[in-house]
Amino acid sequence: MDTAQAGAVSSQTISFRIWRQDDPNQPGHYEEFKVPYRKGANVISCLMEIQRNPVTVEGKKVAPVVWDAACLEEVCGSCAMNINGRVRMACSALIDKLEQPITLEPMSKFPVVRDLAVDRSRMFEALKKVKGWIPTDGTHNLGPGPRQSPVDQSTMYVLSTCITCGSCLEACPQVTLGNDFVGAAAISQARLFNMNPTGKLNSEERVRALMGPGGVQDCGKAQNCVKVCPKEIPLTTSIAMMNRQVTKLVIKDLFSQEEEKKGHSGPG
């Protein structure tokens, strides 16, 4: 690259339009920033640049932008936000692939904490609801667990890559701030732990949790979740599988009730 080209690149800037909101009870607004262009930069690196020098395009010194991030390699899931109107991970959103000005907004299906940071408690409450874990004694060595088939292992591995980023809930038209739909992530995790040889011991509890309010029946089959999942988890397949388990349990309950009625009525 000659000197003229190098100077042209160094003079390039990246334009950002960022949502600012001091706290959940305050109205929000947009602020515009420009940062020097760097080839291969991602949204997070640009936010860090703004954090170091939080001056708007009007030359006004403002508070640094607040956002969530940890791993910076699409593992922790905390940097999910709306970028140019689409939910995605800010750490893997490359500037060169985005149209400018780049608009950054917090996810709308979670309460705003400040600026781009949101409270994802509903996701963790949903995991509690479906018992998204494997209960173990923990007081002594239980020895090796049951053997798993390679087919189950490969399926479970993909399901286990969920990073609880919230993208599936953000894209889901059935999820609102005011309802209790658990969303695709929790449903898929219920499937994961119901496939586990030890987790199967509590499978009925998970299925019954999905039969109640906010469960799998609230899914509208929009299939937006699977389109935005950064880990490409087959969320719609998980929803279908758990729907099937719920249906089987409902039928089982109906037969049990009929048998109970016959038992109480006694011989004819």
Short mmCIF file of N, CA, C and O in Angstrom, two decimals, residues 64-176:
data_model
loop_
_atom_site.label_atom_id
_atom_site.label_comp_id
_atom_site.label_asym_id
_atom_site.label_seq_id
_atom_site.Cartn_x
_atom_site.Cartn_y
_atom_site.Cartn_z
N PRO A 64 -19.53 7.21 29.32
CA PRO A 64 -19.20 6.06 28.47
C PRO A 64 -20.41 5.16 28.25
O PRO A 64 -21.26 5.03 29.14
N VAL A 65 -20.49 4.56 27.10
CA VAL A 65 -21.60 3.64 26.79
C VAL A 65 -21.46 2.38 27.63
O VAL A 65 -20.36 1.85 27.81
N VAL A 66 -22.59 1.90 28.15
CA VAL A 66 -22.61 0.69 28.97
C VAL A 66 -23.13 -0.48 28.15
O VAL A 66 -24.15 -0.36 27.47
N TRP A 67 -22.42 -1.59 28.18
CA TRP A 67 -22.86 -2.81 27.50
C TRP A 67 -22.31 -4.00 28.26
O TRP A 67 -21.44 -3.85 29.14
N ASP A 68 -22.81 -5.20 27.95
CA ASP A 68 -22.31 -6.42 28.59
C ASP A 68 -21.38 -7.15 27.64
O ASP A 68 -21.64 -7.25 26.44
N ALA A 69 -20.28 -7.68 28.17
CA ALA A 69 -19.35 -8.50 27.39
C ALA A 69 -18.43 -9.20 28.36
O ALA A 69 -18.20 -8.72 29.47
N ALA A 70 -17.92 -10.35 27.94
CA ALA A 70 -16.98 -11.07 28.79
C ALA A 70 -15.92 -11.78 27.96
O ALA A 70 -14.77 -11.38 27.91
N CYS A 71 -16.34 -12.81 27.22
CA CYS A 71 -15.35 -13.67 26.56
C CYS A 71 -14.79 -13.08 25.27
O CYS A 71 -13.65 -13.36 24.90
N LEU A 72 -15.59 -12.30 24.56
CA LEU A 72 -15.23 -11.72 23.26
C LEU A 72 -14.95 -12.77 22.20
O LEU A 72 -14.24 -12.52 21.23
N GLU A 73 -15.49 -13.98 22.37
CA GLU A 73 -15.31 -15.02 21.35
C GLU A 73 -16.56 -15.88 21.19
O GLU A 73 -16.49 -17.07 20.95
N GLU A 74 -17.72 -15.27 21.36
CA GLU A 74 -19.02 -15.91 21.14
C GLU A 74 -19.19 -17.18 21.97
O GLU A 74 -19.61 -18.22 21.48
N VAL A 75 -18.85 -17.07 23.26
CA VAL A 75 -19.02 -18.20 24.17
C VAL A 75 -19.90 -17.81 25.36
O VAL A 75 -20.73 -18.60 25.80
N CYS A 76 -19.72 -16.59 25.88
CA CYS A 76 -20.46 -16.22 27.09
C CYS A 76 -21.90 -15.79 26.79
O CYS A 76 -22.77 -15.91 27.65
N GLY A 77 -22.16 -15.27 25.61
CA GLY A 77 -23.51 -14.87 25.23
C GLY A 77 -23.95 -13.52 25.75
O GLY A 77 -25.06 -13.08 25.45
N SER A 78 -23.10 -12.83 26.51
CA SER A 78 -23.55 -11.60 27.17
C SER A 78 -23.62 -10.37 26.28
O SER A 78 -24.26 -9.40 26.63
N CYS A 79 -22.94 -10.39 25.12
CA CYS A 79 -22.90 -9.17 24.30
C CYS A 79 -23.97 -9.13 23.21
O CYS A 79 -23.87 -8.35 22.27
N ALA A 80 -25.01 -9.95 23.34
CA ALA A 80 -26.10 -9.91 22.36
C ALA A 80 -26.81 -8.56 22.42
O ALA A 80 -27.10 -8.05 23.51
N MET A 81 -27.06 -7.98 21.26
CA MET A 81 -27.78 -6.71 21.18
C MET A 81 -28.36 -6.59 19.77
O MET A 81 -28.02 -7.39 18.88
N ASN A 82 -29.20 -5.61 19.57
CA ASN A 82 -29.74 -5.36 18.24
C ASN A 82 -28.77 -4.48 17.46
O ASN A 82 -28.47 -3.35 17.88
N ILE A 83 -28.27 -5.01 16.36
CA ILE A 83 -27.32 -4.29 15.51
C ILE A 83 -27.96 -4.11 14.15
O ILE A 83 -28.28 -5.09 13.47
N ASN A 84 -28.20 -2.86 13.80
CA ASN A 84 -28.92 -2.54 12.56
C ASN A 84 -30.25 -3.28 12.47
O ASN A 84 -30.63 -3.82 11.42
N GLY A 85 -30.93 -3.34 13.62
CA GLY A 85 -32.27 -3.92 13.65
C GLY A 85 -32.35 -5.42 13.75
O GLY A 85 -33.44 -5.98 13.73
N ARG A 86 -31.20 -6.09 13.87
CA ARG A 86 -31.20 -7.55 13.97
C ARG A 86 -30.38 -7.98 15.17
O ARG A 86 -29.26 -7.49 15.38
N VAL A 87 -30.92 -8.90 15.97
CA VAL A 87 -30.18 -9.35 17.15
C VAL A 87 -29.01 -10.22 16.72
O VAL A 87 -29.13 -11.08 15.85
N ARG A 88 -27.85 -9.96 17.31
CA ARG A 88 -26.66 -10.75 17.02
C ARG A 88 -25.62 -10.49 18.10
O ARG A 88 -25.76 -9.59 18.93
N MET A 89 -24.54 -11.27 18.06
CA MET A 89 -23.47 -11.10 19.03
C MET A 89 -22.55 -9.98 18.56
O MET A 89 -22.04 -10.00 17.44
N ALA A 90 -22.31 -9.02 19.44
CA ALA A 90 -21.48 -7.86 19.06
C ALA A 90 -20.02 -8.25 18.85
O ALA A 90 -19.31 -7.60 18.10
N CYS A 91 -19.58 -9.34 19.50
CA CYS A 91 -18.17 -9.73 19.37
C CYS A 91 -17.87 -10.35 18.00
O CYS A 91 -16.74 -10.29 17.52
N SER A 92 -18.87 -10.93 17.36
CA SER A 92 -18.65 -11.55 16.05
C SER A 92 -19.28 -10.75 14.91
O SER A 92 -19.27 -11.18 13.77
N ALA A 93 -19.82 -9.56 15.24
CA ALA A 93 -20.38 -8.68 14.21
C ALA A 93 -19.26 -7.80 13.67
O ALA A 93 -18.80 -6.88 14.35
N LEU A 94 -18.80 -8.09 12.46
CA LEU A 94 -17.67 -7.37 11.87
C LEU A 94 -18.14 -6.09 11.19
O LEU A 94 -19.13 -6.09 10.45
N ILE A 95 -17.41 -5.03 11.43
CA ILE A 95 -17.75 -3.72 10.89
C ILE A 95 -17.82 -3.73 9.36
O ILE A 95 -18.70 -3.12 8.76
N ASP A 96 -16.90 -4.45 8.73
CA ASP A 96 -16.84 -4.47 7.27
C ASP A 96 -18.08 -5.09 6.63
O ASP A 96 -18.32 -4.92 5.44
N LYS A 97 -18.88 -5.80 7.43
CA LYS A 97 -20.08 -6.45 6.89
C LYS A 97 -21.36 -5.71 7.29
O LYS A 97 -22.46 -6.22 7.04
N LEU A 98 -21.21 -4.54 7.90
CA LEU A 98 -22.38 -3.81 8.38
C LEU A 98 -22.54 -2.48 7.65
O LEU A 98 -21.57 -1.81 7.33
N GLU A 99 -23.80 -2.14 7.39
CA GLU A 99 -24.09 -0.87 6.73
C GLU A 99 -24.03 0.27 7.75
O GLU A 99 -24.50 0.13 8.89
N GLN A 100 -23.45 1.39 7.34
CA GLN A 100 -23.33 2.53 8.25
C GLN A 100 -24.39 3.59 7.95
O GLN A 100 -24.84 3.69 6.80
N PRO A 101 -24.82 4.37 8.95
CA PRO A 101 -24.36 4.32 10.34
C PRO A 101 -24.85 3.04 11.03
O PRO A 101 -25.98 2.60 10.78
N ILE A 102 -24.01 2.49 11.87
CA ILE A 102 -24.35 1.25 12.57
C ILE A 102 -25.19 1.61 13.79
O ILE A 102 -24.73 2.35 14.67
N THR A 103 -26.41 1.11 13.82
CA THR A 103 -27.32 1.41 14.93
C THR A 103 -27.26 0.30 15.97
O THR A 103 -27.47 -0.87 15.64
N LEU A 104 -26.95 0.66 17.20
CA LEU A 104 -26.89 -0.29 18.31
C LEU A 104 -28.01 0.00 19.30
O LEU A 104 -28.15 1.13 19.77
N GLU A 105 -28.80 -1.04 19.58
CA GLU A 105 -29.92 -0.91 20.52
C GLU A 105 -29.94 -2.11 21.45
O GLU A 105 -29.51 -3.21 21.07
N PRO A 106 -30.45 -1.94 22.67
CA PRO A 106 -30.57 -3.09 23.57
C PRO A 106 -31.66 -4.04 23.10
O PRO A 106 -32.55 -3.64 22.34
N MET A 107 -31.59 -5.28 23.52
CA MET A 107 -32.66 -6.22 23.20
C MET A 107 -33.95 -5.72 23.84
O MET A 107 -33.95 -5.24 24.98
N SER A 108 -35.05 -5.84 23.11
CA SER A 108 -36.32 -5.26 23.55
C SER A 108 -37.17 -6.19 24.41
O SER A 108 -38.16 -5.76 24.99
N LYS A 109 -36.80 -7.47 24.48
CA LYS A 109 -37.61 -8.44 25.23
C LYS A 109 -37.13 -8.62 26.67
O LYS A 109 -37.61 -9.49 27.40
N PHE A 110 -36.16 -7.79 27.07
CA PHE A 110 -35.61 -7.85 28.43
C PHE A 110 -35.57 -6.43 28.99
O PHE A 110 -35.36 -5.47 28.25
N PRO A 111 -35.77 -6.27 30.31
CA PRO A 111 -35.71 -4.93 30.90
C PRO A 111 -34.32 -4.30 30.71
O PRO A 111 -33.31 -4.97 30.91
N VAL A 112 -34.30 -3.05 30.33
CA VAL A 112 -33.02 -2.34 30.17
C VAL A 112 -32.44 -2.03 31.55
O VAL A 112 -33.15 -1.59 32.46
N VAL A 113 -31.15 -2.27 31.71
CA VAL A 113 -30.44 -1.87 32.92
C VAL A 113 -29.86 -0.48 32.70
O VAL A 113 -30.09 0.44 33.46
N ARG A 114 -29.11 -0.36 31.60
CA ARG A 114 -28.58 0.94 31.18
C ARG A 114 -28.01 0.81 29.77
O ARG A 114 -27.35 -0.19 29.47
N ASP A 115 -28.30 1.76 28.94
CA ASP A 115 -27.80 1.78 27.57
C ASP A 115 -28.09 0.46 26.85
O ASP A 115 -29.23 0.13 26.61
N LEU A 116 -27.03 -0.31 26.54
CA LEU A 116 -27.18 -1.56 25.79
C LEU A 116 -27.25 -2.79 26.70
O LEU A 116 -27.41 -3.91 26.21
N ALA A 117 -27.11 -2.59 27.99
CA ALA A 117 -27.13 -3.70 28.95
C ALA A 117 -28.56 -4.00 29.38
O ALA A 117 -29.32 -3.08 29.69
N VAL A 118 -28.92 -5.28 29.40
CA VAL A 118 -30.27 -5.69 29.79
C VAL A 118 -30.21 -6.74 30.89
O VAL A 118 -29.17 -7.35 31.14
N ASP A 119 -31.35 -6.93 31.54
CA ASP A 119 -31.49 -7.93 32.61
C ASP A 119 -32.08 -9.20 32.02
O ASP A 119 -33.24 -9.24 31.63
N ARG A 120 -31.27 -10.27 31.95
CA ARG A 120 -31.73 -11.53 31.36
C ARG A 120 -32.23 -12.53 32.39
O ARG A 120 -32.23 -13.74 32.16
N SER A 121 -32.71 -12.04 33.51
CA SER A 121 -33.15 -12.94 34.59
C SER A 121 -34.22 -13.92 34.13
O SER A 121 -34.27 -15.06 34.60
N ARG A 122 -35.09 -13.49 33.21
CA ARG A 122 -36.19 -14.37 32.79
C ARG A 122 -35.66 -15.67 32.18
O ARG A 122 -36.30 -16.71 32.29
N MET A 123 -34.49 -15.61 31.55
CA MET A 123 -33.92 -16.83 30.96
C MET A 123 -33.49 -17.80 32.05
O MET A 123 -33.69 -19.01 31.94
N PHE A 124 -32.90 -17.27 33.12
CA PHE A 124 -32.41 -18.14 34.19
C PHE A 124 -33.57 -18.65 35.04
O PHE A 124 -33.54 -19.77 35.56
N GLU A 125 -34.62 -17.83 35.17
CA GLU A 125 -35.82 -18.30 35.86
C GLU A 125 -36.49 -19.42 35.05
O GLU A 125 -37.03 -20.37 35.61
N ALA A 126 -36.44 -19.30 33.72
CA ALA A 126 -37.01 -20.34 32.86
C ALA A 126 -36.24 -21.65 33.01
O ALA A 126 -36.83 -22.74 33.03
N LEU A 127 -34.92 -21.56 33.13
CA LEU A 127 -34.10 -22.77 33.33
C LEU A 127 -34.42 -23.41 34.68
O LEU A 127 -34.44 -24.64 34.81
N LYS A 128 -34.69 -22.60 35.69
CA LYS A 128 -35.11 -23.15 36.99
C LYS A 128 -36.45 -23.86 36.84
O LYS A 128 -36.67 -24.94 37.42
N LYS A 129 -37.33 -23.26 36.07
CA LYS A 129 -38.68 -23.81 35.90
C LYS A 129 -38.63 -25.20 35.27
O LYS A 129 -39.36 -26.11 35.68
N VAL A 130 -37.76 -25.38 34.26
CA VAL A 130 -37.69 -26.67 33.57
C VAL A 130 -36.62 -27.58 34.18
O VAL A 130 -36.31 -28.64 33.64
N LYS A 131 -36.05 -27.15 35.31
CA LYS A 131 -35.00 -27.93 35.98
C LYS A 131 -33.87 -28.28 35.00
O LYS A 131 -33.58 -29.45 34.76
N GLY A 132 -33.28 -27.21 34.46
CA GLY A 132 -32.23 -27.38 33.45
C GLY A 132 -30.89 -27.74 34.05
O GLY A 132 -29.91 -26.99 33.91
N TRP A 133 -30.84 -28.89 34.71
CA TRP A 133 -29.59 -29.39 35.30
C TRP A 133 -29.75 -30.89 35.56
O TRP A 133 -30.84 -31.46 35.44
N ILE A 134 -28.63 -31.53 35.90
CA ILE A 134 -28.66 -32.96 36.25
C ILE A 134 -28.47 -33.08 37.75
O ILE A 134 -27.39 -32.75 38.27
N PRO A 135 -29.47 -33.52 38.50
CA PRO A 135 -29.31 -33.66 39.95
C PRO A 135 -28.38 -34.84 40.27
O PRO A 135 -28.55 -35.94 39.74
N THR A 136 -27.39 -34.59 41.09
CA THR A 136 -26.48 -35.65 41.53
C THR A 136 -26.36 -35.61 43.04
O THR A 136 -26.57 -34.56 43.66
N ASP A 137 -26.01 -36.74 43.62
CA ASP A 137 -25.87 -36.82 45.07
C ASP A 137 -24.73 -35.94 45.55
O ASP A 137 -24.89 -35.10 46.43
N GLY A 138 -23.56 -36.13 44.97
CA GLY A 138 -22.42 -35.28 45.30
C GLY A 138 -21.67 -35.66 46.56
O GLY A 138 -20.63 -35.08 46.86
N THR A 139 -22.17 -36.61 47.32
CA THR A 139 -21.50 -36.95 48.58
C THR A 139 -20.56 -38.14 48.45
O THR A 139 -19.75 -38.39 49.33
N HIS A 140 -20.69 -38.88 47.35
CA HIS A 140 -19.78 -40.01 47.15
C HIS A 140 -19.66 -40.32 45.66
O HIS A 140 -20.47 -39.86 44.85
N ASN A 141 -18.67 -41.09 45.30
CA ASN A 141 -18.43 -41.44 43.90
C ASN A 141 -19.50 -42.42 43.44
O ASN A 141 -19.61 -43.53 43.96
N LEU A 142 -20.28 -41.99 42.46
CA LEU A 142 -21.36 -42.84 41.96
C LEU A 142 -20.89 -43.79 40.86
O LEU A 142 -21.67 -44.59 40.36
N GLY A 143 -19.61 -43.68 40.49
CA GLY A 143 -19.10 -44.55 39.44
C GLY A 143 -19.47 -44.03 38.06
O GLY A 143 -20.10 -42.98 37.92
N PRO A 144 -19.08 -44.74 37.02
CA PRO A 144 -19.38 -44.29 35.66
C PRO A 144 -20.90 -44.29 35.40
O PRO A 144 -21.63 -45.14 35.89
N GLY A 145 -21.33 -43.32 34.63
CA GLY A 145 -22.75 -43.22 34.30
C GLY A 145 -23.13 -44.19 33.19
O GLY A 145 -22.28 -44.89 32.64
N PRO A 146 -24.41 -44.24 32.86
CA PRO A 146 -24.87 -45.13 31.78
C PRO A 146 -24.21 -44.76 30.45
O PRO A 146 -23.88 -43.61 30.21
N ARG A 147 -24.02 -45.75 29.61
CA ARG A 147 -23.43 -45.51 28.30
C ARG A 147 -24.42 -44.76 27.40
O ARG A 147 -25.63 -44.95 27.51
N GLN A 148 -23.88 -43.92 26.54
CA GLN A 148 -24.70 -43.17 25.60
C GLN A 148 -24.32 -43.54 24.19
O GLN A 148 -23.14 -43.77 23.89
N SER A 149 -25.31 -43.61 23.32
CA SER A 149 -25.02 -43.93 21.92
C SER A 149 -24.35 -42.73 21.25
O SER A 149 -24.58 -41.58 21.63
N PRO A 150 -23.50 -42.97 20.25
CA PRO A 150 -22.87 -41.86 19.52
C PRO A 150 -23.89 -40.90 18.91
O PRO A 150 -23.64 -39.69 18.84
N VAL A 151 -25.03 -41.44 18.48
CA VAL A 151 -26.06 -40.58 17.89
C VAL A 151 -26.61 -39.60 18.93
O VAL A 151 -26.73 -38.39 18.69
N ASP A 152 -26.91 -40.13 20.14
CA ASP A 152 -27.39 -39.26 21.21
C ASP A 152 -26.32 -38.27 21.63
O ASP A 152 -26.61 -37.09 21.90
N GLN A 153 -25.08 -38.74 21.70
CA GLN A 153 -23.99 -37.85 22.09
C GLN A 153 -23.86 -36.66 21.15
O GLN A 153 -23.73 -35.52 21.59
N SER A 154 -23.92 -36.92 19.86
CA SER A 154 -23.76 -35.84 18.88
C SER A 154 -24.92 -34.87 18.95
O SER A 154 -24.74 -33.64 18.84
N THR A 155 -26.14 -35.38 19.16
CA THR A 155 -27.31 -34.51 19.28
C THR A 155 -27.22 -33.65 20.53
O THR A 155 -27.46 -32.44 20.49
N MET A 156 -26.85 -34.30 21.64
CA MET A 156 -26.77 -33.59 22.92
C MET A 156 -25.67 -32.54 22.91
O MET A 156 -25.81 -31.48 23.53
N TYR A 157 -24.58 -32.83 22.21
CA TYR A 157 -23.49 -31.86 22.17
C TYR A 157 -23.96 -30.55 21.54
O TYR A 157 -23.68 -29.46 22.06
N VAL A 158 -24.67 -30.66 20.43
CA VAL A 158 -25.17 -29.45 19.76
C VAL A 158 -26.10 -28.68 20.70
O VAL A 158 -26.02 -27.45 20.82
N LEU A 159 -26.99 -29.38 21.38
CA LEU A 159 -27.93 -28.73 22.30
C LEU A 159 -27.20 -28.07 23.47
O LEU A 159 -27.63 -27.03 23.98
N SER A 160 -26.08 -28.67 23.87
CA SER A 160 -25.33 -28.16 25.03
C SER A 160 -24.55 -26.89 24.72
O SER A 160 -24.01 -26.26 25.63
N THR A 161 -24.47 -26.50 23.44
CA THR A 161 -23.70 -25.31 23.08
C THR A 161 -24.47 -24.01 23.30
O THR A 161 -23.94 -22.93 23.01
N CYS A 162 -25.70 -24.08 23.80
CA CYS A 162 -26.48 -22.87 24.09
C CYS A 162 -25.70 -21.97 25.03
O CYS A 162 -25.18 -22.43 26.06
N ILE A 163 -25.61 -20.68 24.69
CA ILE A 163 -24.86 -19.73 25.51
C ILE A 163 -25.78 -18.75 26.25
O ILE A 163 -25.33 -17.74 26.78
N THR A 164 -27.07 -19.04 26.28
CA THR A 164 -28.06 -18.23 27.01
C THR A 164 -27.93 -16.75 26.63
O THR A 164 -27.97 -15.87 27.50
N CYS A 165 -27.76 -16.49 25.36
CA CYS A 165 -27.56 -15.10 24.91
C CYS A 165 -28.88 -14.34 24.85
O CYS A 165 -28.90 -13.11 24.98
N GLY A 166 -29.98 -15.05 24.63
CA GLY A 166 -31.29 -14.39 24.55
C GLY A 166 -31.72 -14.03 23.15
O GLY A 166 -32.80 -13.47 22.95
N SER A 167 -30.91 -14.37 22.15
CA SER A 167 -31.26 -14.02 20.77
C SER A 167 -32.57 -14.65 20.35
O SER A 167 -33.39 -14.03 19.67
N CYS A 168 -32.79 -15.91 20.75
CA CYS A 168 -34.01 -16.61 20.35
C CYS A 168 -35.25 -15.96 20.94
O CYS A 168 -36.30 -15.87 20.29
N LEU A 169 -35.14 -15.45 22.17
CA LEU A 169 -36.28 -14.76 22.78
C LEU A 169 -36.50 -13.41 22.13
O LEU A 169 -37.65 -12.99 21.90
N GLU A 170 -35.41 -12.71 21.80
CA GLU A 170 -35.54 -11.41 21.17
C GLU A 170 -36.25 -11.51 19.82
O GLU A 170 -37.04 -10.63 19.46
N ALA A 171 -35.96 -12.56 19.06
CA ALA A 171 -36.54 -12.71 17.73
C ALA A 171 -37.94 -13.30 17.75
O ALA A 171 -38.65 -13.27 16.73
N CYS A 172 -38.37 -13.83 18.90
CA CYS A 172 -39.66 -14.53 18.99
C CYS A 172 -40.82 -13.55 19.14
O CYS A 172 -40.84 -12.76 20.09
N PRO A 173 -41.81 -13.59 18.25
CA PRO A 173 -42.96 -12.69 18.38
C PRO A 173 -43.86 -13.04 19.56
O PRO A 173 -44.68 -12.22 19.97
N GLN A 174 -43.71 -14.25 20.12
CA GLN A 174 -44.54 -14.66 21.25
C GLN A 174 -44.00 -14.14 22.57
O GLN A 174 -44.72 -14.15 23.57
N VAL A 175 -42.75 -13.73 22.60
CA VAL A 175 -42.14 -13.25 23.84
C VAL A 175 -42.36 -11.74 23.96
O VAL A 175 -42.06 -10.99 23.04
N THR A 176 -42.89 -11.33 25.10
CA THR A 176 -43.04 -9.91 25.39
C THR A 176 -42.54 -9.65 26.82
O THR A 176 -42.36 -10.58 27.61
#
